[in-house]
Short mmCIF file of C-alpha atoms and ligand atoms in Angstrom, two decimals:
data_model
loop_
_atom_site.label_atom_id
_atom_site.label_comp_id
_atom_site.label_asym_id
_atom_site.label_seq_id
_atom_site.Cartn_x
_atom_site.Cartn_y
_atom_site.Cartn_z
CA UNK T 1 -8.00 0.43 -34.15
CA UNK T 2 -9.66 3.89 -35.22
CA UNK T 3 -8.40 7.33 -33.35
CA UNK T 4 -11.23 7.37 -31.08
CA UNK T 5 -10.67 3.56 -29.46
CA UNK T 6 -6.75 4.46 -29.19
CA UNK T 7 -7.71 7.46 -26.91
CA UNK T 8 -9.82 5.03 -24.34
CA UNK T 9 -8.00 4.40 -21.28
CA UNK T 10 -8.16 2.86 -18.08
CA UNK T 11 -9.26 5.60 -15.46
CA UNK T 12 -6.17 7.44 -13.79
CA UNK T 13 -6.51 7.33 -9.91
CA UNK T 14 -7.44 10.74 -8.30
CA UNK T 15 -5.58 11.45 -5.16
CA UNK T 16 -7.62 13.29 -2.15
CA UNK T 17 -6.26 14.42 0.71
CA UNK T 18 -6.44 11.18 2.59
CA UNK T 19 -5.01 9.03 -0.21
CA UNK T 20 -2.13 11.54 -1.55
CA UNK T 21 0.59 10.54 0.65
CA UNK T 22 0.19 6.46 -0.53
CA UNK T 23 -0.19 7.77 -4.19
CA UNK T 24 2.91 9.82 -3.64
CA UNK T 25 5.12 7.23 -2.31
CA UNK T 26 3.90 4.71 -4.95
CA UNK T 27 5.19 7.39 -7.64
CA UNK T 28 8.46 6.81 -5.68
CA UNK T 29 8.40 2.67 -6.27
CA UNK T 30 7.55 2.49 -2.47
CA UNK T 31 4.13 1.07 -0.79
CA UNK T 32 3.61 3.41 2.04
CA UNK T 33 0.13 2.29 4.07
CA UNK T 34 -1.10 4.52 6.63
CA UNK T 35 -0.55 3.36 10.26
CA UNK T 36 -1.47 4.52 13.72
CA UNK T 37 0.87 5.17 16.48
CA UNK T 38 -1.37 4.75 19.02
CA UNK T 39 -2.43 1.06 18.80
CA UNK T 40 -0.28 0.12 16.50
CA UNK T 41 -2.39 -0.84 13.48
CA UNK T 42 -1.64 -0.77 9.75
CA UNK T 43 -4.83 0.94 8.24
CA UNK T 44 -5.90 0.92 4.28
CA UNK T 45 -7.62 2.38 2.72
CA UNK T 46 -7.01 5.58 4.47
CA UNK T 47 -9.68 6.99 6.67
CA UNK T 48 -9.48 10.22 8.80
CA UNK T 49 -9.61 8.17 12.31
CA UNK T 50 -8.58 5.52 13.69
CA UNK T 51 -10.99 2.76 12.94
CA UNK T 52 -9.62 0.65 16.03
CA UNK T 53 -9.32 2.96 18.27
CA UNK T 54 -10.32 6.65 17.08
CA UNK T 55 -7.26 8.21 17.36
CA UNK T 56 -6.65 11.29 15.20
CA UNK T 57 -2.53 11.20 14.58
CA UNK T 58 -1.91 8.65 11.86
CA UNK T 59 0.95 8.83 9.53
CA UNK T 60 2.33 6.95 6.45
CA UNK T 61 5.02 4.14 6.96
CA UNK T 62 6.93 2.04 4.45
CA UNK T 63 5.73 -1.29 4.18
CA UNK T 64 7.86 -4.75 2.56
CA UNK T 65 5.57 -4.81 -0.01
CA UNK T 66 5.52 -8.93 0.43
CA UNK T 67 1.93 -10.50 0.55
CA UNK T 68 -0.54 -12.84 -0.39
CA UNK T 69 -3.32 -13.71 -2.25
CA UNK T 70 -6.55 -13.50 0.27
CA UNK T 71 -8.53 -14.81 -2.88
CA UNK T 72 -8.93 -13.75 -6.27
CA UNK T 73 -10.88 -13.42 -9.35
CA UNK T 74 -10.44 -13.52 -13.00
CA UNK T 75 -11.99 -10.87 -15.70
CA UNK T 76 -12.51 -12.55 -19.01
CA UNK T 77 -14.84 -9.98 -20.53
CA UNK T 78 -14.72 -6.49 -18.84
CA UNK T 79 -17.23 -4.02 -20.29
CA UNK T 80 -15.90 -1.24 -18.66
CA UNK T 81 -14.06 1.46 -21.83
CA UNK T 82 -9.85 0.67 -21.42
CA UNK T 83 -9.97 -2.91 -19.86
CA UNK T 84 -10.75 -5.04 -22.68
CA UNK T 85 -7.18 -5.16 -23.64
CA UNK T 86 -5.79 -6.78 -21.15
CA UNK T 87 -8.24 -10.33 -20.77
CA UNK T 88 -8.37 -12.28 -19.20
CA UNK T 89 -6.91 -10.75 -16.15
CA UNK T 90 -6.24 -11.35 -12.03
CA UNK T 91 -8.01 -8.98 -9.83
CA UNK T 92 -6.80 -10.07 -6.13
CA UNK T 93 -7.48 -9.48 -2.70
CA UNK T 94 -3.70 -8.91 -1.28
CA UNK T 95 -2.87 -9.08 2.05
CA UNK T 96 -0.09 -7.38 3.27
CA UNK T 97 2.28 -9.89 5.61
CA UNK T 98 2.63 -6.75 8.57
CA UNK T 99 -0.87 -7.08 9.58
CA UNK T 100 -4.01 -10.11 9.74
CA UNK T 101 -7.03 -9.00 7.36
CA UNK T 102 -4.81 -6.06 6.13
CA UNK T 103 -5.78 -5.63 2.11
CA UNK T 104 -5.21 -4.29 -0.76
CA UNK T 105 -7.18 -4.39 -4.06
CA UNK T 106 -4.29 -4.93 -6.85
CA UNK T 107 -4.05 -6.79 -10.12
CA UNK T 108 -1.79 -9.90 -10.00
CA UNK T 109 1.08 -9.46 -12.64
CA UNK T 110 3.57 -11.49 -14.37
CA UNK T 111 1.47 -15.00 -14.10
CA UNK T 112 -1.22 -16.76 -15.50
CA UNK T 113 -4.33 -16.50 -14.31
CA UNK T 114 -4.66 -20.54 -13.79
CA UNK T 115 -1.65 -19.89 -11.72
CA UNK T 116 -2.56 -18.36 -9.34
CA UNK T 117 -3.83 -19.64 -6.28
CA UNK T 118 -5.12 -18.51 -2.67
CA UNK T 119 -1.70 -17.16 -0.19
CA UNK T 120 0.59 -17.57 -3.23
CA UNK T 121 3.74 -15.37 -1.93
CA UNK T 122 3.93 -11.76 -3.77
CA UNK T 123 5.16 -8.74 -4.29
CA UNK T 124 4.71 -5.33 -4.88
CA UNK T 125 5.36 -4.21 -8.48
CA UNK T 126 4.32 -0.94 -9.63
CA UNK T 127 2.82 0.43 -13.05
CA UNK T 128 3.45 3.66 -14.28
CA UNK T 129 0.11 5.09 -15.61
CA UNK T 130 1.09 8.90 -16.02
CA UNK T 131 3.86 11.24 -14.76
CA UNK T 132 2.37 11.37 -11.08
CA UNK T 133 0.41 7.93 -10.59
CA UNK T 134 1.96 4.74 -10.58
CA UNK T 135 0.08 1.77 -10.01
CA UNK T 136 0.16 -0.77 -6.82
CA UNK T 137 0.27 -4.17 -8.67
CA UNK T 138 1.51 -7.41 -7.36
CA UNK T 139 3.80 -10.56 -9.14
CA UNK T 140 4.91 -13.56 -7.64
CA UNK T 141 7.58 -13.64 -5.21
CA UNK T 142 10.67 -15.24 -6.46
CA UNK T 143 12.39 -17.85 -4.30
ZN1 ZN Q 201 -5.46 3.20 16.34
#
């Protein structure tokens, strides 16, 4: 590998102000997903209102970080600079066991990609990408 290929990596999540506080619990090893008092509702990703109900007050809560695969795919031949090394590999639909329909985009860690299979039981696993960002990722749950 020459000097310039070992220098390509996988883009580094930016936060914004809507996104910082999940980024800065993640950096923590905790999955914090923003939630409204008001109705109730676990929201993601993070949106300035309400989407149920339009309420303005919404805060961060800790979640388990259990889940399931919604459905899946698997990337055998990413073009995209800084994903090549890692083929062929899971990129899930994960929803979150608080809430119905509640999702996450994450990679699925730790298994083959033949093994995995629609509402296989996870959980939350993080990878540590820089000082400040760690990564949401998600690995089977063990019994
Ligand atoms: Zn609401």
């Amino acid at each position: 590998m020459s000097a310039n290929e070992a220098a390509v990596t996988k883009p580094i999540p930016v936060p914004d102000e809507l996104t910082a506080p999940f980024w800065e619990a993640a950096n923590r090893g905790v999955l914090a997903i923003q939630h409204c008092a008001a109705c109730e509702r676990y929201i993601h990703p993070p949106e300035a209102v309400c989407p149920y109900c339009q309420a303005q007050e919404l805060s961060f809560r800790q979640v388990s970080g259990r889940a399931r695969v919604y459905t899946h795919t698997v990337v055998r031949d990413n073009i995209t600079r800084g994903f090549a090394e890692g083929e062929p590999y899971v990129i899930g639909i994960i929803e979150l066991v608080e809430q119905e329909r509640l999702v996450l985009v994450a990679n699925v860690v730790g298994v083959t990609p033949e093994e995995v299979e629609i509402g296989m039981p996870l959980r939350v696993t993080f990878e540590r990408l820089t000082d400040d960002i760690a990564l949401p990722q998600f690995e089977p749950e063990e019994a």
